[in-house]
PDB file of C-alpha atoms in Angstrom:
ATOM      1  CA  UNK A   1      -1.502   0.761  -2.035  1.00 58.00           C
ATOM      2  CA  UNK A   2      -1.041   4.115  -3.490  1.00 47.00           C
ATOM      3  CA  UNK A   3      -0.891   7.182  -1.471  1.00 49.00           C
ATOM      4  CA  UNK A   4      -1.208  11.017  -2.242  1.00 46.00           C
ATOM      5  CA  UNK A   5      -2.991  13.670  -0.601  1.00 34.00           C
ATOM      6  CA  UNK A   6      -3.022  17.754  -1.029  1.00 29.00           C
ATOM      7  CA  UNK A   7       0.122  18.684   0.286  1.00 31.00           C
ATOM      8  CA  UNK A   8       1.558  15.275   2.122  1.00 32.00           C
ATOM      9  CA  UNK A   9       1.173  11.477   1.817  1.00 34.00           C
ATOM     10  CA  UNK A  10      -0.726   9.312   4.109  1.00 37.00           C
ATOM     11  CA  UNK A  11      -2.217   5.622   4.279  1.00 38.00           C
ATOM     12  CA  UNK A  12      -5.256   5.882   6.436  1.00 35.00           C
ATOM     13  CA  UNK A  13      -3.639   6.882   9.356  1.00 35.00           C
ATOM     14  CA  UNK A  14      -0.702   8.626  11.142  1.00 39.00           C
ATOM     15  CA  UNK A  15       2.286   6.596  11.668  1.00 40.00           C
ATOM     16  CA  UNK A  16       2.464   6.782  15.184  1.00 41.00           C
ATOM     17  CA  UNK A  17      -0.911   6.151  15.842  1.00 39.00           C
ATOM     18  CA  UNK A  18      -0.970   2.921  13.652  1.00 38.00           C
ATOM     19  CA  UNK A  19       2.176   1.394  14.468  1.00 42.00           C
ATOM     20  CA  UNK A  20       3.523   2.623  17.927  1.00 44.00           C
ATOM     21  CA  UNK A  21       6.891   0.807  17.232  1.00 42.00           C
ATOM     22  CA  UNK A  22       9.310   3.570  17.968  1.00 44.00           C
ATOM     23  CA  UNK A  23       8.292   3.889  21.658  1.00 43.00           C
ATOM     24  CA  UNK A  24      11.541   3.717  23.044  1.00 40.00           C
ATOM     25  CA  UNK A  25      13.691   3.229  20.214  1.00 41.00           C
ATOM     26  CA  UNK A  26      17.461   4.951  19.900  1.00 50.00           C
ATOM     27  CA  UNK A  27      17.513   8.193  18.935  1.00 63.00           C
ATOM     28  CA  UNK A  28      16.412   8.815  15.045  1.00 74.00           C
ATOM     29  CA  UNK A  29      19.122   8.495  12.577  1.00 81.00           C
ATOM     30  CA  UNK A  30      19.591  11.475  10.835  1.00 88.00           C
ATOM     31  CA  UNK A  31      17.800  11.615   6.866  1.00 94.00           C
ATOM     32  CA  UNK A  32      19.684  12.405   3.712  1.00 93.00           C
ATOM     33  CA  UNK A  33      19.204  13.665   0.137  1.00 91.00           C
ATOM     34  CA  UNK A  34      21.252  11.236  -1.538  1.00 94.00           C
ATOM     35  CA  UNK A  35      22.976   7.981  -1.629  1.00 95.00           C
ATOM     36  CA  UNK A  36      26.505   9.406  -0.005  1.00 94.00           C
ATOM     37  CA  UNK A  37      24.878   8.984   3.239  1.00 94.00           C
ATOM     38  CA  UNK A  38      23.314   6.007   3.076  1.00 97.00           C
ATOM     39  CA  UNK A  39      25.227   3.593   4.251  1.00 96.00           C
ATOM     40  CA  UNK A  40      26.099   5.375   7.299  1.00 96.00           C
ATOM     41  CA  UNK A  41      22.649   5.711   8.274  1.00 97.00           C
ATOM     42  CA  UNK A  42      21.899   2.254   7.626  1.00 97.00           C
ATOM     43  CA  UNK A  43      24.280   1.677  10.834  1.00 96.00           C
ATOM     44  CA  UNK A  44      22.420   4.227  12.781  1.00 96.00           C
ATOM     45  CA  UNK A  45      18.858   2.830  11.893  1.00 97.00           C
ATOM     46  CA  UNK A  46      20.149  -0.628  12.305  1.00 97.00           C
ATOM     47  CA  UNK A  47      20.444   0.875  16.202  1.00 96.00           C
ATOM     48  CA  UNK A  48      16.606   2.240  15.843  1.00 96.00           C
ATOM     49  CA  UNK A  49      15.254  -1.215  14.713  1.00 97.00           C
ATOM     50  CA  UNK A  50      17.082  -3.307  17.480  1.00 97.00           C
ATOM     51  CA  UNK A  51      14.987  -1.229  19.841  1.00 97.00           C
ATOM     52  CA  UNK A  52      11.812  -1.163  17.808  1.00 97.00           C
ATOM     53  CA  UNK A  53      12.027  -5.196  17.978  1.00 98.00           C
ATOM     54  CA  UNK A  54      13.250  -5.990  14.851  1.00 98.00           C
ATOM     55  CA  UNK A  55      15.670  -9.139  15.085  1.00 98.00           C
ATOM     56  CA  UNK A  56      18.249 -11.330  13.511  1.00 98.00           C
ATOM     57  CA  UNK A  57      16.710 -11.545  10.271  1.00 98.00           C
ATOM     58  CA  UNK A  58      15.728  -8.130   9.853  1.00 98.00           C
ATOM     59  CA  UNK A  59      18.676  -6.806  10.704  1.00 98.00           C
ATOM     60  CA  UNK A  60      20.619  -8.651   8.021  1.00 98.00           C
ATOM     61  CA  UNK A  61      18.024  -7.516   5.496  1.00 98.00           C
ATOM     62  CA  UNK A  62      18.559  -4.126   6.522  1.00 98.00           C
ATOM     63  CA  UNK A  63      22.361  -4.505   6.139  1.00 98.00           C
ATOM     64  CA  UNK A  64      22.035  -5.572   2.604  1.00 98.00           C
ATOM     65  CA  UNK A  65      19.775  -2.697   1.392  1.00 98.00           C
ATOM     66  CA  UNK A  66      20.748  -0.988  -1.534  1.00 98.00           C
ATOM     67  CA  UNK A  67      19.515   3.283  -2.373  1.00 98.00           C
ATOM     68  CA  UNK A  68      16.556   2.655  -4.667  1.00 98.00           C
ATOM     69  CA  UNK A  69      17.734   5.553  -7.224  1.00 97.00           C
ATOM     70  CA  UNK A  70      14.469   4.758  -8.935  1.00 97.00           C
ATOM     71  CA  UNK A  71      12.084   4.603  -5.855  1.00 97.00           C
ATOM     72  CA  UNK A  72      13.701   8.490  -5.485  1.00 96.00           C
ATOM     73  CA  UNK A  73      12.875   9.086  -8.652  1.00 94.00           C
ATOM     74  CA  UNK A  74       9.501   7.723  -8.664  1.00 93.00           C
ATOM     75  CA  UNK A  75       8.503   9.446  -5.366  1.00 92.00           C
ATOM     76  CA  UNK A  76       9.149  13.069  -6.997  1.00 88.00           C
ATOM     77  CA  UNK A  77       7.080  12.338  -9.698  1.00 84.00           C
ATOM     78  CA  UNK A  78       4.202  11.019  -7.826  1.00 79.00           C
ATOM     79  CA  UNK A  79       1.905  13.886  -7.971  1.00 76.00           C
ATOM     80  CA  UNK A  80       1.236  13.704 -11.710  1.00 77.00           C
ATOM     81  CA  UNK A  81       0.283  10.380 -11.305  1.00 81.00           C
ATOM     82  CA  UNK A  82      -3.268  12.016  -9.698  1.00 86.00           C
ATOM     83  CA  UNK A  83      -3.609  14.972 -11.840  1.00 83.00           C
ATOM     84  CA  UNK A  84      -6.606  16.626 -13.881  1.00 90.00           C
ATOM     85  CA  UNK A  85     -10.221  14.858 -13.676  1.00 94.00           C
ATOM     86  CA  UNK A  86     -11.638  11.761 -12.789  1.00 95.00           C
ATOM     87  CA  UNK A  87     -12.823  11.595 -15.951  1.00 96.00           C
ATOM     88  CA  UNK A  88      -9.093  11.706 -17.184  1.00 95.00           C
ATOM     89  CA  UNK A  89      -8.101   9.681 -14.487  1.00 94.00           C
ATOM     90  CA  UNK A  90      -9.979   7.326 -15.451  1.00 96.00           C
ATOM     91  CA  UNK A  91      -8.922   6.948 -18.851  1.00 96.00           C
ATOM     92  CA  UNK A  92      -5.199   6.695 -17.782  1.00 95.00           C
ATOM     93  CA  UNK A  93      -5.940   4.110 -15.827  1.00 95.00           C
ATOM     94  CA  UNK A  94      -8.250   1.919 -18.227  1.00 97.00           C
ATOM     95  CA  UNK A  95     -11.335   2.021 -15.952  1.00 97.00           C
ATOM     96  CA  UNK A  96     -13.484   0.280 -18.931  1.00 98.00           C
ATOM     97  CA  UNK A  97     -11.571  -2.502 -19.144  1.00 98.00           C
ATOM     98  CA  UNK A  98     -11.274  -2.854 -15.304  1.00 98.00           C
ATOM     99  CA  UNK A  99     -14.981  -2.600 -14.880  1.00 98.00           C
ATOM    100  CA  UNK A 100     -15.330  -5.685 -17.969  1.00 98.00           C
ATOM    101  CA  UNK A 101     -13.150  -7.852 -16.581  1.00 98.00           C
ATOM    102  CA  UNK A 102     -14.098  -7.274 -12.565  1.00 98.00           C
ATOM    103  CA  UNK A 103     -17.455  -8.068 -13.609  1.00 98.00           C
ATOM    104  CA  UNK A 104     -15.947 -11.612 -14.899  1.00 98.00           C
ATOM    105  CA  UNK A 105     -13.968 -11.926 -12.081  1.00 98.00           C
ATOM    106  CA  UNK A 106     -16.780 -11.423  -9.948  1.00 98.00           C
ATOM    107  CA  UNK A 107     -18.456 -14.383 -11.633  1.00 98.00           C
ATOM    108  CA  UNK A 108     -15.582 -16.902 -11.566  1.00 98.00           C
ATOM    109  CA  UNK A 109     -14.913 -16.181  -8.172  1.00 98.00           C
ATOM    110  CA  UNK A 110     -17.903 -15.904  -6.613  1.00 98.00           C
ATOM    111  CA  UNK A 111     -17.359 -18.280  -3.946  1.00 98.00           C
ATOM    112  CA  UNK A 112     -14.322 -16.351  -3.030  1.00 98.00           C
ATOM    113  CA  UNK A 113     -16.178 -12.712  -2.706  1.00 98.00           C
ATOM    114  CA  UNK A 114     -19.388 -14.275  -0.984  1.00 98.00           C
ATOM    115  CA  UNK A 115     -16.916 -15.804   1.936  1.00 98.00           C
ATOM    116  CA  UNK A 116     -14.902 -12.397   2.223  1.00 98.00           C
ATOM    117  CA  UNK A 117     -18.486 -10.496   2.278  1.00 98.00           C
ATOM    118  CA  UNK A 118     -19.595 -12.181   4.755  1.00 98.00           C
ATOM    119  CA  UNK A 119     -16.729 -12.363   6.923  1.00 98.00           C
ATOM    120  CA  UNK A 120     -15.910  -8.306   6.489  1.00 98.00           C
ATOM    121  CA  UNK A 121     -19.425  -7.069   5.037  1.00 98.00           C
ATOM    122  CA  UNK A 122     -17.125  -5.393   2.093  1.00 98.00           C
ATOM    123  CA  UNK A 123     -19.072  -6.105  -1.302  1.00 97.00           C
ATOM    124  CA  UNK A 124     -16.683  -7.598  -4.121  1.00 98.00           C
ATOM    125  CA  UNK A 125     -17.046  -4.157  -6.531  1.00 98.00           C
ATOM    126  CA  UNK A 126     -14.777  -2.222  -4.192  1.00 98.00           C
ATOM    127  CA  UNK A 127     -12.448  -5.255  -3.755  1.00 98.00           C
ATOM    128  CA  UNK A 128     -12.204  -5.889  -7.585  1.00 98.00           C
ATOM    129  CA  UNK A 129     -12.189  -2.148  -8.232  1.00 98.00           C
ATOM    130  CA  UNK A 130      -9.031  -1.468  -5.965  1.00 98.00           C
ATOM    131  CA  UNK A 131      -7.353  -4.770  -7.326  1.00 98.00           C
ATOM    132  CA  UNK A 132      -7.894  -3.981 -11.138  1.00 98.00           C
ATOM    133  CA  UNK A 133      -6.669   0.052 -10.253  1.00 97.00           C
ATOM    134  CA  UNK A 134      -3.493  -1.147  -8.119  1.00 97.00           C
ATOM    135  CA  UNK A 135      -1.894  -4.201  -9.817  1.00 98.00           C
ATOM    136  CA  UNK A 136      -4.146  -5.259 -13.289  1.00 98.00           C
ATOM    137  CA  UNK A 137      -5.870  -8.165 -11.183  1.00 98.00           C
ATOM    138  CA  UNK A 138      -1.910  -8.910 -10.226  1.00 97.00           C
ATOM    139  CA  UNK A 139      -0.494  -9.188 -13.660  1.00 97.00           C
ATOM    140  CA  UNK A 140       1.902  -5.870 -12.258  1.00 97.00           C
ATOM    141  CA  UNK A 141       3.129  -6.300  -8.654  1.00 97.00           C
ATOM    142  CA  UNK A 142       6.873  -4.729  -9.775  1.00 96.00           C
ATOM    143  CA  UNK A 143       9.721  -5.219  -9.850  1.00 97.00           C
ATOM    144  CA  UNK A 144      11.337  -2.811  -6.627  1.00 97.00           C
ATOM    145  CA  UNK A 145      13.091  -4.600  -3.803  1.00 98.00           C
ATOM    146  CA  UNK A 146      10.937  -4.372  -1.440  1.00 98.00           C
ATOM    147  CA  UNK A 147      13.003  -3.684   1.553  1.00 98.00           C
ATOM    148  CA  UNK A 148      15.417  -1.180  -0.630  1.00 98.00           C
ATOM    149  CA  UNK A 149      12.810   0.554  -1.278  1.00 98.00           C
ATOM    150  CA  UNK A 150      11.109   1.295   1.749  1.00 98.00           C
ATOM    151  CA  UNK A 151      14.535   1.593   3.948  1.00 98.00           C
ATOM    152  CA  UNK A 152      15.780   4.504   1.120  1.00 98.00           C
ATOM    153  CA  UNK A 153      12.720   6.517   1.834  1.00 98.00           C
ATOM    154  CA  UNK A 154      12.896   5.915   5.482  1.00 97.00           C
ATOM    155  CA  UNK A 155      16.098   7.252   4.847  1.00 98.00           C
ATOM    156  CA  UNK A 156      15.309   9.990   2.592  1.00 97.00           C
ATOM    157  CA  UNK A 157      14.663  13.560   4.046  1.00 95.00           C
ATOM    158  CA  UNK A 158      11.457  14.143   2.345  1.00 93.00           C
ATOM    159  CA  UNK A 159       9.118  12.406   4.521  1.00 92.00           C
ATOM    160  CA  UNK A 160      11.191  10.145   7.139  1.00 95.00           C
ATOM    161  CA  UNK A 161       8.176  10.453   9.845  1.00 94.00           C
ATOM    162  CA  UNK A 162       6.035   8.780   7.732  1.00 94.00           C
ATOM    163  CA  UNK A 163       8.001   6.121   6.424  1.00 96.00           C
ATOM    164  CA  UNK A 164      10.267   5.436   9.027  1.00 97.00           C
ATOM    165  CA  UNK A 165       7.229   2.967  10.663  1.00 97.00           C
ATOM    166  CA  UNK A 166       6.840   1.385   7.880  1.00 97.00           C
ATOM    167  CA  UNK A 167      10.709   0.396   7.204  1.00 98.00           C
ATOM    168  CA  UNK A 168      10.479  -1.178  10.840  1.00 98.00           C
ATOM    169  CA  UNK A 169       7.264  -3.160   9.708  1.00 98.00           C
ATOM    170  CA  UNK A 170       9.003  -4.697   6.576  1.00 98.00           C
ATOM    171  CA  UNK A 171      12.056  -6.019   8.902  1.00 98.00           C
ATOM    172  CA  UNK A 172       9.471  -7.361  11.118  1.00 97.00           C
ATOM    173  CA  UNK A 173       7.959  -9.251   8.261  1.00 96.00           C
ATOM    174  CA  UNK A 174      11.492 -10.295   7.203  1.00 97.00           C
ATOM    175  CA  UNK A 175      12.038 -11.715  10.912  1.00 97.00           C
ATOM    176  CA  UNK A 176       8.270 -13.596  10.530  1.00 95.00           C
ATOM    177  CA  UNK A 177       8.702 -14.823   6.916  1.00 94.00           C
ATOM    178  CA  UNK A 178       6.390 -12.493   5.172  1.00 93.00           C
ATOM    179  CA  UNK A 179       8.974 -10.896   3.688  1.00 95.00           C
ATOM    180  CA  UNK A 180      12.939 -11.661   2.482  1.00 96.00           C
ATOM    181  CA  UNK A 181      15.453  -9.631   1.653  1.00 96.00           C
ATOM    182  CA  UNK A 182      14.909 -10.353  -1.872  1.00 97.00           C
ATOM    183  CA  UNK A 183      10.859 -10.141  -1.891  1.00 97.00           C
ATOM    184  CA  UNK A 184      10.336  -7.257  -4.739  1.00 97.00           C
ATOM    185  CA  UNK A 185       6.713  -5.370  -4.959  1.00 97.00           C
ATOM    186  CA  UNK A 186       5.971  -1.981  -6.405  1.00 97.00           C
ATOM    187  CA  UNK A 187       8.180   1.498  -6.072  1.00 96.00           C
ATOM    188  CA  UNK A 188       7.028   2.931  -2.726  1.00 96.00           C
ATOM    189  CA  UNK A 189       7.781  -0.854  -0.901  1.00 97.00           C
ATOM    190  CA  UNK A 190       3.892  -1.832  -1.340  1.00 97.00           C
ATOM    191  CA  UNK A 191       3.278  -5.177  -1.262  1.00 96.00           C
ATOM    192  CA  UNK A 192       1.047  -7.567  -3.070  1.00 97.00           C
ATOM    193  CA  UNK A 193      -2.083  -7.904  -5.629  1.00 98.00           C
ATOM    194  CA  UNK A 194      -3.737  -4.494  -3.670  1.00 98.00           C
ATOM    195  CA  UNK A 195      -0.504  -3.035  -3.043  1.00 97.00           C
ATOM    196  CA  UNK A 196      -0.404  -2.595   0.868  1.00 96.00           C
ATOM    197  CA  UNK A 197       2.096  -0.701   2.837  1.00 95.00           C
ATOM    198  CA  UNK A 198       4.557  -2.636   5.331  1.00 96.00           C
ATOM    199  CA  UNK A 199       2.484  -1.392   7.993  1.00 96.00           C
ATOM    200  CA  UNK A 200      -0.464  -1.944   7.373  1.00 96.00           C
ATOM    201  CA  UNK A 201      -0.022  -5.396   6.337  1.00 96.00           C
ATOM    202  CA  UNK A 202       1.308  -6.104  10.210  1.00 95.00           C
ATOM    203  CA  UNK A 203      -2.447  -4.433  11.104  1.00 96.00           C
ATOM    204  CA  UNK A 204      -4.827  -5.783   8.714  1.00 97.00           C
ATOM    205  CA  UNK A 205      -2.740  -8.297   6.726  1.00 96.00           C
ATOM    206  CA  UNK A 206      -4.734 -11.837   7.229  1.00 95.00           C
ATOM    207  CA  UNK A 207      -3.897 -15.427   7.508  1.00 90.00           C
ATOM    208  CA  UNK A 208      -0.197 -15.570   7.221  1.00 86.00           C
ATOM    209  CA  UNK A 209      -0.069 -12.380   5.093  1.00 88.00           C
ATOM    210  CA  UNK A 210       0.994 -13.404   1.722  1.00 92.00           C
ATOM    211  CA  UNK A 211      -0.664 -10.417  -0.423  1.00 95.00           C
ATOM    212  CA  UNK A 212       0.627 -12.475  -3.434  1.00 94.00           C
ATOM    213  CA  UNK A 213      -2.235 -14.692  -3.048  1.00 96.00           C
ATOM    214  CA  UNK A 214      -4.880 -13.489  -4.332  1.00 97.00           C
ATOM    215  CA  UNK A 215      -7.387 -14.345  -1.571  1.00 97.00           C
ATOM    216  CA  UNK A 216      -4.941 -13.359   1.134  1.00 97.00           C
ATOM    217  CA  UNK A 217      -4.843  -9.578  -0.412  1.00 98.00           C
ATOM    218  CA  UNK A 218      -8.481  -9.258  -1.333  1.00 98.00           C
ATOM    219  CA  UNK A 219      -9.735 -10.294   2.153  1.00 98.00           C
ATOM    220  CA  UNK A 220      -6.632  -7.968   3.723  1.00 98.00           C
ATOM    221  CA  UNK A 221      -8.187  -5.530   1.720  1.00 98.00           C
ATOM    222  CA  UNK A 222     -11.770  -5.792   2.954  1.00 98.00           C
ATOM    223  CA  UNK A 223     -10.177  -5.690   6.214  1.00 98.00           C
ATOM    224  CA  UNK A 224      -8.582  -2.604   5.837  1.00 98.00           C
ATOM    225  CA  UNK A 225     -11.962  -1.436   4.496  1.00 98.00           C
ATOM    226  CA  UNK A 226     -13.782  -2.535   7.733  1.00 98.00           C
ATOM    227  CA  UNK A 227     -11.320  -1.143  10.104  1.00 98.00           C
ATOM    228  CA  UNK A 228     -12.189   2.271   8.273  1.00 97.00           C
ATOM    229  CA  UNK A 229     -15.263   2.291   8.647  1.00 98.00           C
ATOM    230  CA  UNK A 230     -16.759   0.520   5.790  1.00 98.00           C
ATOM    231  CA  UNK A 231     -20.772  -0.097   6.387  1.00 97.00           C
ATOM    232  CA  UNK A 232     -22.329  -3.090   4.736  1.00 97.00           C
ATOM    233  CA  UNK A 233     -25.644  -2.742   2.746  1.00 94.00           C
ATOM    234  CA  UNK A 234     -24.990   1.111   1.080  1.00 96.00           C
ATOM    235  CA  UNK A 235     -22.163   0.401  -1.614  1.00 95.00           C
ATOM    236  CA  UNK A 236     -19.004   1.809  -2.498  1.00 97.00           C
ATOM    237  CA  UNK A 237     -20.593   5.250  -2.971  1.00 96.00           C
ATOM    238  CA  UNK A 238     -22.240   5.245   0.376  1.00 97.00           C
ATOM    239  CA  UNK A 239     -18.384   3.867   1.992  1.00 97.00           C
ATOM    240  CA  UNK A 240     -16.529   7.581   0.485  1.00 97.00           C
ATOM    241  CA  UNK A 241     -14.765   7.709   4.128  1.00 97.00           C
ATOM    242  CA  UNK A 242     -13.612   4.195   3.841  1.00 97.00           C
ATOM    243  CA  UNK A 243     -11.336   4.324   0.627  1.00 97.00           C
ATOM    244  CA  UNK A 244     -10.582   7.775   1.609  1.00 96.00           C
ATOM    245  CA  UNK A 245      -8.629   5.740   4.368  1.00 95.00           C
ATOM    246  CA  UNK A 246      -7.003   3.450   0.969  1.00 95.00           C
ATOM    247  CA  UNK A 247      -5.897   6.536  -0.976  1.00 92.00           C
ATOM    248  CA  UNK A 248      -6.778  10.236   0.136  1.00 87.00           C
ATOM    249  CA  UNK A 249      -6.459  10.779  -3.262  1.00 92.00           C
ATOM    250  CA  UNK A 250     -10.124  12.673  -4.416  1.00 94.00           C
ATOM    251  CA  UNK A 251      -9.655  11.260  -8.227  1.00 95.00           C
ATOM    252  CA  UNK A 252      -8.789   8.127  -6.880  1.00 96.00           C
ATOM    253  CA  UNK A 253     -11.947   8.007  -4.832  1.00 97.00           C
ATOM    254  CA  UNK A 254     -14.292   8.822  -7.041  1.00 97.00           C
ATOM    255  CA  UNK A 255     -12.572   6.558  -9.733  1.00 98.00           C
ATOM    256  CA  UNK A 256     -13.153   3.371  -7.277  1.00 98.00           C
ATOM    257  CA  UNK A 257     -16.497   3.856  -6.170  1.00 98.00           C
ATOM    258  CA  UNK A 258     -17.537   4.739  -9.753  1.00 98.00           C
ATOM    259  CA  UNK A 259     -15.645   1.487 -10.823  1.00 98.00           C
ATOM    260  CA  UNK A 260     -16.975  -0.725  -8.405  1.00 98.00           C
ATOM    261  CA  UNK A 261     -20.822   0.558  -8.423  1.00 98.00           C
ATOM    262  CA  UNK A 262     -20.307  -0.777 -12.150  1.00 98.00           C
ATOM    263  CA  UNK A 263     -18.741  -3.811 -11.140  1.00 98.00           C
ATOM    264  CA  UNK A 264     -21.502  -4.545  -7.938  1.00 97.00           C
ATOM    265  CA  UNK A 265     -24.826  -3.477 -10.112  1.00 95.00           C
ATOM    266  CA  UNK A 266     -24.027  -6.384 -12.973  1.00 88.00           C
TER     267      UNK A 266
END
């Protein structure tokens, strides 16, 4: 799940509103602007997560966490990822080809999208929109160890607050089996063929919460949608508020809803 708005990064919701986990919780280990630190706060946030709830397995994931140098690197450069027009925007990001092959996706799978419609009220264009945008239909999850990647910008002291929730949420996957220490998604710890946030796969995440299955993710996704808001019956340009909620990101928006109008009226 990407994430960018004017000025700060979000995913729907504040942290502490979602997640509530650090009610309680040790003291917060101090951030850091490189890797010297790192370890040491490990130890410290090690401390945090014990009280958040975060057991055995969690912990030991935690302890093996490397600095994701490239996650750093990544997160500074995020902003040009959502530059200029949609129009542009939509070039970048191959928008034609998305809409071509959503619209055969939508065909082959069409028992798939009908159950997930019905069970959420989320029409498949949105769906196959945000899948074809995030991951290529899930030909490019990445790479990034997952848990690296999130603990480092827990860690990191250009938005702990936000992140911090998050890092707790991928050792509580690690404790349920979700997640290992070695799982790998893309640069900012998402997870999966939609690309969700630790977090908010503990909230909306379905079944047993394997976002690499495809059916998992998508009906996660319409999940997601439906807990912000989505209303059946008016289409992705009539649900603005819901993938506001997915990326706050006003290119981004207008991209999807443009992308899956295409995709709903074949």
């Amino acid at each position: 799940m990407a994430f960018f708005a004017k000025g700060r990064f979000l995913v729907a919701v504040g942290a502490a509103a979602v997640f509530g986990l650090l009610s309680g919780a040790a003291q917060a280990a101090s951030c850091g602007k490189s890797a010297a630190g790192f370890e040491q706060w490990k130890a410290e946030f090690a401390q945090e997560a014990k009280a958040a709830g975060v057991q055995g397995k969690g912990l030991s994931a935690l302890a093996g966490a490397s600095y994701a140098t490239a996650t750093i690197k990544a997160d500074r450069a995020i902003h040009k990822a959502f530059s200029g027009s949609v129009e542009d925007f939509m070039r970048r990001r191959g928008a034609a080809t998305i809409i071509s092959k959503g619209k055969s996706l939508k065909r082959s799978n069409a028992a798939l999208f009908n159950k997930i419609e019905s069970n959420y009220g989320v029409s498949p264009g949105v769906l196959l929109a945000i899948w074809g945008m995030e991951t290529g239909f899930g030909a490019v999850m990445g790479k990034q160890n997952t848990v690296s990647a999130i603990v480092t910008l827990a860690y990191d002291c250009r938005r702990p607050d936000f992140f911090t929730p998050h890092a707790i949420a991928a050792l509580k996957l690690v404790d349920r089996g979700a997640l290992s220490s070695t799982s790998v998604g893309a640069m900012h710890g998402e997870i999966g063929h939609t690309q969700f946030l630790p977090g908010n796969v503990l909230k909306y995440g379905v079944g047993g919460a394997n976002l690499r299955d495809k059916g998992t993710a998508l009906a996660s996704t319409a999940n997601f949608l439906k807990g912000h808001g989505w209303r059946p019956g008016v289409g992705a340009e009539g649900n603005m508020g819901a993938i506001a909620g997915w990326n706050s990101a006003s290119v981004y928006q207008q991209a999807i809803a443009r992308i899956a109008t295409a995709i709903d009226n074949d």
